[in-house]
mmCIF file of C-alpha atoms and ligand atoms in Angstrom:
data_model
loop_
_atom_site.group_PDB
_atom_site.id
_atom_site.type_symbol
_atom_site.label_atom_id
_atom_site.label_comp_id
_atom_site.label_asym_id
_atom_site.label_seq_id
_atom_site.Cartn_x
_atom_site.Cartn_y
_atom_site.Cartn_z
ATOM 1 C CA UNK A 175 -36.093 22.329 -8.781
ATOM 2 C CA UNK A 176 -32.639 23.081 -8.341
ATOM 3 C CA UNK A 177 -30.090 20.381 -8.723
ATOM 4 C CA UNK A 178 -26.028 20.132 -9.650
ATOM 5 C CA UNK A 179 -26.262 19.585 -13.541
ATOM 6 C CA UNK A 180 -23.211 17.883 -15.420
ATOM 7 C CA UNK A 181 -23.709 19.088 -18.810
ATOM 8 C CA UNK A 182 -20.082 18.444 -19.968
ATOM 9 C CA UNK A 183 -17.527 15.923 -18.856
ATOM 10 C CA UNK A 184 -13.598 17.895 -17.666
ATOM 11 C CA UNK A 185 -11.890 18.441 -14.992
ATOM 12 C CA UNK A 186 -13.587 19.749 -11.586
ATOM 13 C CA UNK A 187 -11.482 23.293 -11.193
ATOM 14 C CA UNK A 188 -12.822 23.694 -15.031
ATOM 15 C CA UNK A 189 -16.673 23.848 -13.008
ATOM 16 C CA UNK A 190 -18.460 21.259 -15.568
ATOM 17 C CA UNK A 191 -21.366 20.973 -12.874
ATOM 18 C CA UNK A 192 -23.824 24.001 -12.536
ATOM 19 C CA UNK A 193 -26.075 24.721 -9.371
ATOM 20 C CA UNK A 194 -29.423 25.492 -11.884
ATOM 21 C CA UNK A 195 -32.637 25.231 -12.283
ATOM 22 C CA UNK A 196 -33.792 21.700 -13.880
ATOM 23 C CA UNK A 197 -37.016 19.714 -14.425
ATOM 24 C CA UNK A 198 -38.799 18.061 -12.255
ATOM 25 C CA UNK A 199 -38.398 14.500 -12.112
ATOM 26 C CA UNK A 200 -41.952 13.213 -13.639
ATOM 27 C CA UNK A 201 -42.523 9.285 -11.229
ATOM 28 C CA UNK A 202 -43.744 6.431 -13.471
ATOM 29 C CA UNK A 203 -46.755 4.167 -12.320
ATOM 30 C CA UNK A 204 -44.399 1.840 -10.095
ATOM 31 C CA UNK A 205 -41.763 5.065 -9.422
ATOM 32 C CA UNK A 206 -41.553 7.410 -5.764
ATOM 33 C CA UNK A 207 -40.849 10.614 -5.687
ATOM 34 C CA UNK A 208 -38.035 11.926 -3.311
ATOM 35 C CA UNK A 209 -37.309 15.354 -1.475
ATOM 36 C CA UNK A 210 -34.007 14.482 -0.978
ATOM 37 C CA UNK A 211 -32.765 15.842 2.521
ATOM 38 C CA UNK A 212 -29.177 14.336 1.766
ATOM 39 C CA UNK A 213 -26.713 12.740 -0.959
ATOM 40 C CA UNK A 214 -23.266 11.423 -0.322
ATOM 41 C CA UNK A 215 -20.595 12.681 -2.400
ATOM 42 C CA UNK A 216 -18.863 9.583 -3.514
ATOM 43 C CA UNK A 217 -14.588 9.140 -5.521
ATOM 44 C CA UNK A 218 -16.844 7.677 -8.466
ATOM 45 C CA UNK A 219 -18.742 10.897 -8.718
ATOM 46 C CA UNK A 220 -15.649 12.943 -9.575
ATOM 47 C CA UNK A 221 -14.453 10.000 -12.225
ATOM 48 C CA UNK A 222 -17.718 10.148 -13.823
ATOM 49 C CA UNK A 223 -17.676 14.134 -14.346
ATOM 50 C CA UNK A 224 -14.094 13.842 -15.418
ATOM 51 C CA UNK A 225 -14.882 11.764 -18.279
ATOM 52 C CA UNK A 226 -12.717 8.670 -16.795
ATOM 53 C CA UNK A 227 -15.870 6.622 -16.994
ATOM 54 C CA UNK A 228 -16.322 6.688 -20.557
ATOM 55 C CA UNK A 229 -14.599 4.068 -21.230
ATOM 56 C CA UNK A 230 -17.659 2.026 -19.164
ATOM 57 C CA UNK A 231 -20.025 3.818 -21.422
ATOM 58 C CA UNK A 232 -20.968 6.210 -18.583
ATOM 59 C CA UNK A 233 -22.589 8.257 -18.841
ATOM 60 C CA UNK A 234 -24.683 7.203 -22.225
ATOM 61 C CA UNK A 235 -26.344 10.748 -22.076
ATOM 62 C CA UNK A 236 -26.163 14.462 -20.833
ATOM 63 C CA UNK A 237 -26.519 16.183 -18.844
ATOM 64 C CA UNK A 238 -27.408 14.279 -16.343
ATOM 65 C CA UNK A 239 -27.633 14.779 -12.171
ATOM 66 C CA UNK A 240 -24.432 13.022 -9.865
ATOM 67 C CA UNK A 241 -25.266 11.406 -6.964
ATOM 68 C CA UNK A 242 -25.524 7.727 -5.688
ATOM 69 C CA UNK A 243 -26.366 7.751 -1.680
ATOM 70 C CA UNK A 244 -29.309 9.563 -1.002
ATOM 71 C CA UNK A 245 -31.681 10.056 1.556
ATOM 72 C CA UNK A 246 -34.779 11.460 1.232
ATOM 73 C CA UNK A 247 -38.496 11.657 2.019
ATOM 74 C CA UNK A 248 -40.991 10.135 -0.212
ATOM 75 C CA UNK A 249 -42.858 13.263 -1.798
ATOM 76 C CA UNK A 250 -45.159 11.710 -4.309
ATOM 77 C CA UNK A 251 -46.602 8.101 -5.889
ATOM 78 C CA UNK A 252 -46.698 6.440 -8.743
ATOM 79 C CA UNK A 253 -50.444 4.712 -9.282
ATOM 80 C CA UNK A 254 -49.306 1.397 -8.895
ATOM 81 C CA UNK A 255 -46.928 1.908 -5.454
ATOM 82 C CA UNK A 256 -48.943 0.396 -1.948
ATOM 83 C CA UNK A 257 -45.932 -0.781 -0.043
ATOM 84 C CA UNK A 258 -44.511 2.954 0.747
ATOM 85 C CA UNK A 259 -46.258 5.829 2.013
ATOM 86 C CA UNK A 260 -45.907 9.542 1.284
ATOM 87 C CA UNK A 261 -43.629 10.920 4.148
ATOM 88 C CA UNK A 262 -41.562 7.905 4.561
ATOM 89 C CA UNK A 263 -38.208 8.672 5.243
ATOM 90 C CA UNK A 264 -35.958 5.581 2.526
ATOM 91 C CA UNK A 265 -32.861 5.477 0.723
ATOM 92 C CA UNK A 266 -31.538 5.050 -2.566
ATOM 93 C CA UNK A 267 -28.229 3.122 -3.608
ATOM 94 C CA UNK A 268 -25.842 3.228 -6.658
ATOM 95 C CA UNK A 269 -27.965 0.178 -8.277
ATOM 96 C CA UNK A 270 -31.673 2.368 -9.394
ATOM 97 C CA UNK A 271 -33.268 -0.766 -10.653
ATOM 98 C CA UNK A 272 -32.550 -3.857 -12.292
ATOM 99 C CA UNK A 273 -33.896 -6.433 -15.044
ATOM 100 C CA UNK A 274 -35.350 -8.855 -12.460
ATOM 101 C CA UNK A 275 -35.672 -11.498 -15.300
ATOM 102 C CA UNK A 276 -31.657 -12.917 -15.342
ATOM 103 C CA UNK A 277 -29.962 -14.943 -13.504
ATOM 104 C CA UNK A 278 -28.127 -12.703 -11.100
ATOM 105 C CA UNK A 279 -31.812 -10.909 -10.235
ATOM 106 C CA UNK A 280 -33.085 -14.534 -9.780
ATOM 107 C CA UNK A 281 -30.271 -15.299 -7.806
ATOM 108 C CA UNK A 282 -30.283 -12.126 -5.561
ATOM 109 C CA UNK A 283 -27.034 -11.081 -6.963
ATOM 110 C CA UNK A 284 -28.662 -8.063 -8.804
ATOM 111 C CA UNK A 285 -25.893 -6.326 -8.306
ATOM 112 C CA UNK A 286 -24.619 -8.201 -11.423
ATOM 113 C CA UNK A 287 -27.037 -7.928 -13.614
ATOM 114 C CA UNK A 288 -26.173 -7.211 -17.032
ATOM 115 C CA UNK A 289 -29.491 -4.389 -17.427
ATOM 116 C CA UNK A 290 -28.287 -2.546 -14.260
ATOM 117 C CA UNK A 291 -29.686 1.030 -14.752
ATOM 118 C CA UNK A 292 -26.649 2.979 -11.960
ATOM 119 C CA UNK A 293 -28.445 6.073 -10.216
ATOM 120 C CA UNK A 294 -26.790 9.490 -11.338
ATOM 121 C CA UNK A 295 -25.111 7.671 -14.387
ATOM 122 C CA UNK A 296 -27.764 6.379 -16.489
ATOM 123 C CA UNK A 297 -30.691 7.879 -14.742
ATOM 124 C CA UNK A 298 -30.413 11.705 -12.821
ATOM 125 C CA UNK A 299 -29.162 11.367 -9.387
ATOM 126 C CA UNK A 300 -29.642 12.887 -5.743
ATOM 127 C CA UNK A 301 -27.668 16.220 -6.338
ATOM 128 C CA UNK A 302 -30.757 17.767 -6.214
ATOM 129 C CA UNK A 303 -34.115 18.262 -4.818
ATOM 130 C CA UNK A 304 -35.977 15.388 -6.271
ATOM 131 C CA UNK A 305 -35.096 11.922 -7.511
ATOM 132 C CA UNK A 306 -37.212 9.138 -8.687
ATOM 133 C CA UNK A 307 -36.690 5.416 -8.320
ATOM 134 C CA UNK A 308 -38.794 2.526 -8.159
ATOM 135 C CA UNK A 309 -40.666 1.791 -5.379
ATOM 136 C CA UNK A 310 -38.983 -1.323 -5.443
ATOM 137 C CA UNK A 311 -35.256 0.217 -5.008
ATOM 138 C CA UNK A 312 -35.882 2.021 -2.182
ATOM 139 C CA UNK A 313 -34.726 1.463 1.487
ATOM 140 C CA UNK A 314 -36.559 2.529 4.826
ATOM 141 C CA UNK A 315 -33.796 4.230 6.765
ATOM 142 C CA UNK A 316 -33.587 3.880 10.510
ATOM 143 C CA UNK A 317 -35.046 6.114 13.116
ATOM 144 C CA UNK A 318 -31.376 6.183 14.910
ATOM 145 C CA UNK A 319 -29.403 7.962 12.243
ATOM 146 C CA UNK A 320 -29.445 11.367 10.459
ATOM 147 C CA UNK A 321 -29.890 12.358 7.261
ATOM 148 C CA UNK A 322 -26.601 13.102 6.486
ATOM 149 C CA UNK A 323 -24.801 9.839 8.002
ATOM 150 C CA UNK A 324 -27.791 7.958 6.308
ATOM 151 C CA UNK A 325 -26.807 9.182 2.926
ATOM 152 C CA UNK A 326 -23.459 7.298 3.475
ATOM 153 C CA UNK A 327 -25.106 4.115 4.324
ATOM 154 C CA UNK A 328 -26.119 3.617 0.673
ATOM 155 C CA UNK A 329 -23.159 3.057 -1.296
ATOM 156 C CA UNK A 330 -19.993 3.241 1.496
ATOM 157 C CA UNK A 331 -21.822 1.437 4.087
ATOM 158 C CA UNK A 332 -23.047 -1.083 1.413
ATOM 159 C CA UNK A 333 -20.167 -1.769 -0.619
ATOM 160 C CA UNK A 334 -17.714 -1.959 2.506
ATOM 161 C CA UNK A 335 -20.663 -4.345 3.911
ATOM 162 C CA UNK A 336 -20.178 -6.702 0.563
ATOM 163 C CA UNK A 337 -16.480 -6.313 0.705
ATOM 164 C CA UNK A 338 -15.838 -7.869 3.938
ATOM 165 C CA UNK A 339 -18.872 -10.365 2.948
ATOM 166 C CA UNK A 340 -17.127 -11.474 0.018
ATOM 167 C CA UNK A 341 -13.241 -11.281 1.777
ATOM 168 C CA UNK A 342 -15.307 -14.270 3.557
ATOM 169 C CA UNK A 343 -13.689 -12.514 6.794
ATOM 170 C CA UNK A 344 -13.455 -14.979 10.200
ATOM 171 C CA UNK A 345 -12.870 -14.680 13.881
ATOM 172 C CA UNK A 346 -9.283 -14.397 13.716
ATOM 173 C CA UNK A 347 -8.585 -13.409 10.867
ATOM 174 C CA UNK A 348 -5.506 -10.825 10.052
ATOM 175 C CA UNK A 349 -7.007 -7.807 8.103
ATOM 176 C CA UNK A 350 -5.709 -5.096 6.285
ATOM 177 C CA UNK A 351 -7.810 -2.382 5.141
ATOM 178 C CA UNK A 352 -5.928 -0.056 2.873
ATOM 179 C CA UNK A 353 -7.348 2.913 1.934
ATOM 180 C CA UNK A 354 -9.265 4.690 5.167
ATOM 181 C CA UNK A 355 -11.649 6.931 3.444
ATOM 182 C CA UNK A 356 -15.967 6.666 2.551
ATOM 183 C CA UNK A 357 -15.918 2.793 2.583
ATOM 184 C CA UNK A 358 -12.954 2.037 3.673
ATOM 185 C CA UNK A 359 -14.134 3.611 7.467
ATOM 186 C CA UNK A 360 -17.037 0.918 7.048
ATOM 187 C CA UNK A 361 -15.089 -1.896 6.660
ATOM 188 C CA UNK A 362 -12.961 -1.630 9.760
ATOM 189 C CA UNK A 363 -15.831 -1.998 11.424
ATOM 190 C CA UNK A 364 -17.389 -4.726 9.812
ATOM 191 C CA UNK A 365 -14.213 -6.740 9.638
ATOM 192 C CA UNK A 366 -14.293 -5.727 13.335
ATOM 193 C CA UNK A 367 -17.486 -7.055 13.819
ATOM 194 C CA UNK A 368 -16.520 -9.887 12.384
ATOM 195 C CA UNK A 369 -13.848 -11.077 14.559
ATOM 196 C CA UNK A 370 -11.179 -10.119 12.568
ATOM 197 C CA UNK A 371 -8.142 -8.282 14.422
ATOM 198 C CA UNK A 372 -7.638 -5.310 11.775
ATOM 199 C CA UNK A 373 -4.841 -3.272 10.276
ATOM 200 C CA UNK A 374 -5.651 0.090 8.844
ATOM 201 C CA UNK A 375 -3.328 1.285 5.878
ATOM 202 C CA UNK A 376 -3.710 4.857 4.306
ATOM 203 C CA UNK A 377 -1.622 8.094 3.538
ATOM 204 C CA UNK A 378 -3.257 10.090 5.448
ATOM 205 C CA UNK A 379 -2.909 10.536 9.579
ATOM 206 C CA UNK A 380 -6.341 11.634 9.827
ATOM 207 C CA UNK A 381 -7.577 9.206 8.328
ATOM 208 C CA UNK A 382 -5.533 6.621 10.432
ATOM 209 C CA UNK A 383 -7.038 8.610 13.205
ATOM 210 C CA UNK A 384 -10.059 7.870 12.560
ATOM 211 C CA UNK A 385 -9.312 3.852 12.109
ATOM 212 C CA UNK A 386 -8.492 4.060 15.217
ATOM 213 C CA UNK A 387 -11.608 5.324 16.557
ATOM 214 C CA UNK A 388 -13.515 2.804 14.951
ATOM 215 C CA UNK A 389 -11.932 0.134 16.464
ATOM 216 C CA UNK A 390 -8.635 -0.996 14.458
ATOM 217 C CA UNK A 391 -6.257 -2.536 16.294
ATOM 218 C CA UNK A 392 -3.588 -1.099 14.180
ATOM 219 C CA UNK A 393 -3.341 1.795 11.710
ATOM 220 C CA UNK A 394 -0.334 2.903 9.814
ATOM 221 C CA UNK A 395 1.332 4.134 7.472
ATOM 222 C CA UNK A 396 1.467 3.338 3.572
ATOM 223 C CA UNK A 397 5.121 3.699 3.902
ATOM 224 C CA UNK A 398 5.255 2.001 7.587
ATOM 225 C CA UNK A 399 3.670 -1.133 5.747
ATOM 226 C CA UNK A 400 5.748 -3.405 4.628
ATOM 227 C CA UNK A 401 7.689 -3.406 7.830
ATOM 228 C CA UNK A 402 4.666 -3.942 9.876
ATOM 229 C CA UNK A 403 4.036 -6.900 8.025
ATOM 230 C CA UNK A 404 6.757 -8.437 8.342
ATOM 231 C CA UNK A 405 5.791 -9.407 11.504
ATOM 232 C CA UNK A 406 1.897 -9.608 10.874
ATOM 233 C CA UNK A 407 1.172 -10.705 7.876
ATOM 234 C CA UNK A 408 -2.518 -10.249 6.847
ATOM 235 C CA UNK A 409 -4.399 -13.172 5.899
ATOM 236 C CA UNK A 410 -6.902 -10.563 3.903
ATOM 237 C CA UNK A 411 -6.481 -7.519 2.293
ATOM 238 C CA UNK A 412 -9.287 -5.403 1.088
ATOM 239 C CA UNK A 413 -8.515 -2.416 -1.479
ATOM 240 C CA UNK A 414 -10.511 0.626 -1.425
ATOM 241 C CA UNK A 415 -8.262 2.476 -3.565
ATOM 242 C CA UNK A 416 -7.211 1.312 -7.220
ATOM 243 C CA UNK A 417 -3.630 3.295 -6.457
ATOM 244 C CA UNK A 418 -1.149 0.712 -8.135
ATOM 245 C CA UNK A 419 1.571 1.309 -5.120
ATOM 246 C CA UNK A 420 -1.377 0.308 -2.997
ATOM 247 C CA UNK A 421 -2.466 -2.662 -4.647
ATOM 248 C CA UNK A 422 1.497 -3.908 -5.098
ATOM 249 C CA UNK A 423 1.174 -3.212 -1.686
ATOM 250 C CA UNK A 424 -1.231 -5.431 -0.933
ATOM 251 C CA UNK A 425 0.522 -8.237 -3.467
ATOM 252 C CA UNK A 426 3.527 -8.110 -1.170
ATOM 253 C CA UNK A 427 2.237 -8.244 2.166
ATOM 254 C CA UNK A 428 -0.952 -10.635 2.194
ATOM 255 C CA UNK A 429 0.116 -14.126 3.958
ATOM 256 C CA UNK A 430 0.612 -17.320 1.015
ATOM 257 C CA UNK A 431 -3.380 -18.782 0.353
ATOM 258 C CA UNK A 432 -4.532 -15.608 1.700
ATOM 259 C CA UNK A 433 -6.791 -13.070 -0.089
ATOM 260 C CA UNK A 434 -6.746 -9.925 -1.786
ATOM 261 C CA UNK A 435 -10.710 -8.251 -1.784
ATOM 262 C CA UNK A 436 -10.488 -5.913 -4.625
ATOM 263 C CA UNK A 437 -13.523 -3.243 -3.715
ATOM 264 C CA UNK A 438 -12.424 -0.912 -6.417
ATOM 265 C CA UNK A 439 -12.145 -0.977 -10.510
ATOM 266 C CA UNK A 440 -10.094 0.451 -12.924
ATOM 267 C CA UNK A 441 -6.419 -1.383 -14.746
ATOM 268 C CA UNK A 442 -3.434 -1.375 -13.150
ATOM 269 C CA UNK A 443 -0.046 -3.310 -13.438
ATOM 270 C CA UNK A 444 0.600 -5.686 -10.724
ATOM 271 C CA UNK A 445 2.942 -7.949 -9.759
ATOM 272 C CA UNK A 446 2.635 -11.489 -8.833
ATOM 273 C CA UNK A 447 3.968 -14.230 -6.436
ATOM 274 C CA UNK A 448 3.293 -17.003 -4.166
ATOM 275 C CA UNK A 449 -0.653 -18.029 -4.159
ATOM 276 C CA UNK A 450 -2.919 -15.945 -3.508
ATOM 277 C CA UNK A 451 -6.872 -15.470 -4.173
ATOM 278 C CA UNK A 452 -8.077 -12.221 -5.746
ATOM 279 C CA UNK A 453 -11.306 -11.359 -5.020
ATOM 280 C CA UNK A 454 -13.195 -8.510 -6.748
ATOM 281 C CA UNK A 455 -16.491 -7.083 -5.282
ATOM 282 C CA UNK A 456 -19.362 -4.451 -6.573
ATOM 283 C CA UNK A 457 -21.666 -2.350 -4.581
ATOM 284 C CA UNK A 458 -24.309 -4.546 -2.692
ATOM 285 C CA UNK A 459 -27.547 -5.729 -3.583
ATOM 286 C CA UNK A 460 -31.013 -5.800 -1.676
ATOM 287 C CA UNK A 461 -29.915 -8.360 0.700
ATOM 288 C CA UNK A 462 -26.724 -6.741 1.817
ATOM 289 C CA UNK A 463 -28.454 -3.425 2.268
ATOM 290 C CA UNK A 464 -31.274 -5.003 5.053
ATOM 291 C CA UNK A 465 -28.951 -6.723 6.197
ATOM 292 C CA UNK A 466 -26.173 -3.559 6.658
ATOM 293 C CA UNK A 467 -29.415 -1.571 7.703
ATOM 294 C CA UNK A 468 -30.231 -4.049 10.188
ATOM 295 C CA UNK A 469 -26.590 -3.676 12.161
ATOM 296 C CA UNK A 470 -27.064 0.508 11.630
ATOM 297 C CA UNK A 471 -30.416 -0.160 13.294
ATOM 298 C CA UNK A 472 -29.111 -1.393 16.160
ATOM 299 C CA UNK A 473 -26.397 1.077 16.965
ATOM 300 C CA UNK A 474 -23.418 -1.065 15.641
ATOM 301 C CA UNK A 475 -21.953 1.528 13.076
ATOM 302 C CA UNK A 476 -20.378 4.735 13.245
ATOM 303 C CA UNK A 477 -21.074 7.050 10.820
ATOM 304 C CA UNK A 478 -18.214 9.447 9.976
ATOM 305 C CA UNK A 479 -19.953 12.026 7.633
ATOM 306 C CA UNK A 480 -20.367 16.037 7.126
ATOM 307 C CA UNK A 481 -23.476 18.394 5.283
ATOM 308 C CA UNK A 482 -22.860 20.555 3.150
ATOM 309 C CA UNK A 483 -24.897 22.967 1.236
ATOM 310 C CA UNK A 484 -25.816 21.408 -2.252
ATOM 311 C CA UNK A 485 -24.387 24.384 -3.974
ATOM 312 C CA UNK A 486 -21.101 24.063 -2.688
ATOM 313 C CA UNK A 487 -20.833 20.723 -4.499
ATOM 314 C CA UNK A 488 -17.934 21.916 -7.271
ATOM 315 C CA UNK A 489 -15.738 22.572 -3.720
ATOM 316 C CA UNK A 490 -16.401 20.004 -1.960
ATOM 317 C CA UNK A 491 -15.445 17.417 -5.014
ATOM 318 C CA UNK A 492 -12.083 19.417 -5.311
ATOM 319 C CA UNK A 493 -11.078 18.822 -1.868
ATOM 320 C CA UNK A 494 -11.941 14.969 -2.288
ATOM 321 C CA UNK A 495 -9.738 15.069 -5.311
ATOM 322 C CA UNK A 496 -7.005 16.537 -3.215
ATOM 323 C CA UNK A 497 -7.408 13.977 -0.333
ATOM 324 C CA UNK A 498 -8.816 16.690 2.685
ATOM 325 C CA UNK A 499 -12.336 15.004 2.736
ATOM 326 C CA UNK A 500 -11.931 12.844 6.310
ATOM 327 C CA UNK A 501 -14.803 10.311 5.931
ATOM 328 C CA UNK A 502 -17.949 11.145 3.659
ATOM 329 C CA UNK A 503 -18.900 14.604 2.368
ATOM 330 C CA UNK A 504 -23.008 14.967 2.061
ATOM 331 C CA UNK A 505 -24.695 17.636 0.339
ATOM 332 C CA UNK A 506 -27.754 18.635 1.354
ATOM 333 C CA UNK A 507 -30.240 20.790 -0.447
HETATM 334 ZN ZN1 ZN B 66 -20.717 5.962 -4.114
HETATM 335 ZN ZN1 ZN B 67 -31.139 -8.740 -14.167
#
């Protein structure tokens, strides 16, 4: 097949991913084979091909295939797999399987478990042709959407999902969303959805433009932000960018007893005052992914996403790095 290899971790202009020829992927007795038809192209992608995810260990081995929200149609079956069929159109997310022994699997928070095997990291990803998973970490995707705005379902859509989830956002709550880009577009509208009367905060007009299709009552400025809040003062504030002058951002502005929803990782010096909750979040687990389906099912999410060809993937990152992708890039092979 061909697929976008990373066979050394640098910088994206130095071109560390080739568009080659690679292996099949070979599915285990409980695994599916994919023809992927689309895979998002998601910030962590570019960290992890940069080498800023070493520090997390990632990735233990190369090369290896990028590529964490895919779509695809289930080519082939593992002996053991009755519960999908070949042709059925399913998604996979960030989390490719877990232990299902500890307590977070038990729990239904396998998001968190400690055995986590992360699609594209430790395992080859959807920049490609084919992917594996387990039958059991795959996702039927609605007849309503595309392939393309699919793709984004499975790790914006799910983590933005989680985010407002865990923000524990209410009818009438004050929201600010900082950071309008692949999740952040998501969780305007669940906030929305919610109840919640939202602020949109990013750098960028266009994205702010598109806030405000989705349904923010507000979006503005990074720089406009502290004197909007002076007079609005969010009650929650969920991060979907680790940029320290955006998370000091967020330290000044949310309301006292409020909440901070950290949807991001990474270190960064903040400063403290008044009482406040922080609130950190990870990807989304089974649950939150019928359950995000579910809403996409019914028509209640807009998708803001673009294809583009799978060999154009090197470009495509370096215009996320520079801030010009408006919404979700997908490649498609
Ligand atoms: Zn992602
Ligand atoms: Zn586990």
């Amino acid at each position: 097949m061909k697929a976008l290899v990373l066979d050394r971790l640098a910088p994206i202009e130095d071109g560390p991913l080739e568009y080659r020829s690679f292996d099949d992927p070979v599915v285990g007795p409980d695994e599916v084979l994919l023809k992927v038809s689309a895979c998002g192209v998601c910030h962590s992608n570019l960290h992890l091909i940069e080498g800023d995810l070493k520090v997390y260990g990632m990735p233990p081995a190369l090369p290896i295939i990028p590529g964490h929200e895919v779509v695809g149609v289930i080519a082939g079956l593992g002996q053991n797999v009755k519960d999908v069929k070949i042709g059925q159109r399913v998604g996979v997310s960030v989390i490719w399987k877990t232990c299902g022994r500890c307590e977070y699997c038990l729990s239904g928070d396998e998001n968190l478990c400690p055995e986590r095997v992360v699609t594209g990291e430790h395992v080859d990803g959807g920049y490609a042709e084919y992917l594996k998973a387990p039958h059991d970490f795959v996702y039927p995707v609605p007849d309503n959407i595309s392939d393309v705005d699919a793709a984004t379902l499975f790790c914006p859509g799910v983590t933005a999902y989680r985010a407002v989830e865990r923000a524990d956002v209410r009818p009438g709550d004050s929201v600010m969303v900082i950071g309008i880009g692949g999740v952040g577009h998501f969780s305007v509208q669940f906030a929305k959805l919610k109840g919640a009367r939202v602020t949109a905060v990013d750098v960028s007009e266009a994205q702010l433009e598109l806030a405000r299709e989705l349904g923010a009552d507000w979006a503005i400025l990074s720089s406009e932000a502290d004197e909007f809040a002076g007079s609005n003062r969010p009650n929650k504030v969920i991060m979907h960018t680790p940029a320290p002058a955006a998370i000091n951002l967020a330290t000044r502005v949310v309301k006292n007893r409020g909440t901070i929803l950290m949807a991001v990782f990474g270190q960064v010096p903040v400063g403290f005052g008044g009482e406040v909750s922080i609130v950190t979040s990870m990807a989304g687990t089974k649950k939150d992914l019928h359950a995000m389906l579910k809403l996409a099912s019914e028509g209640r999410l807009k998708v803001k996403a673009k294809g583009y060809p799978l060999s154009e993937g090197t470009e495509i990152l370096k215009r996320l790095k520079a801030g010009k992708i408006v919404g979700r890039a997908v490649l498609v092979p």
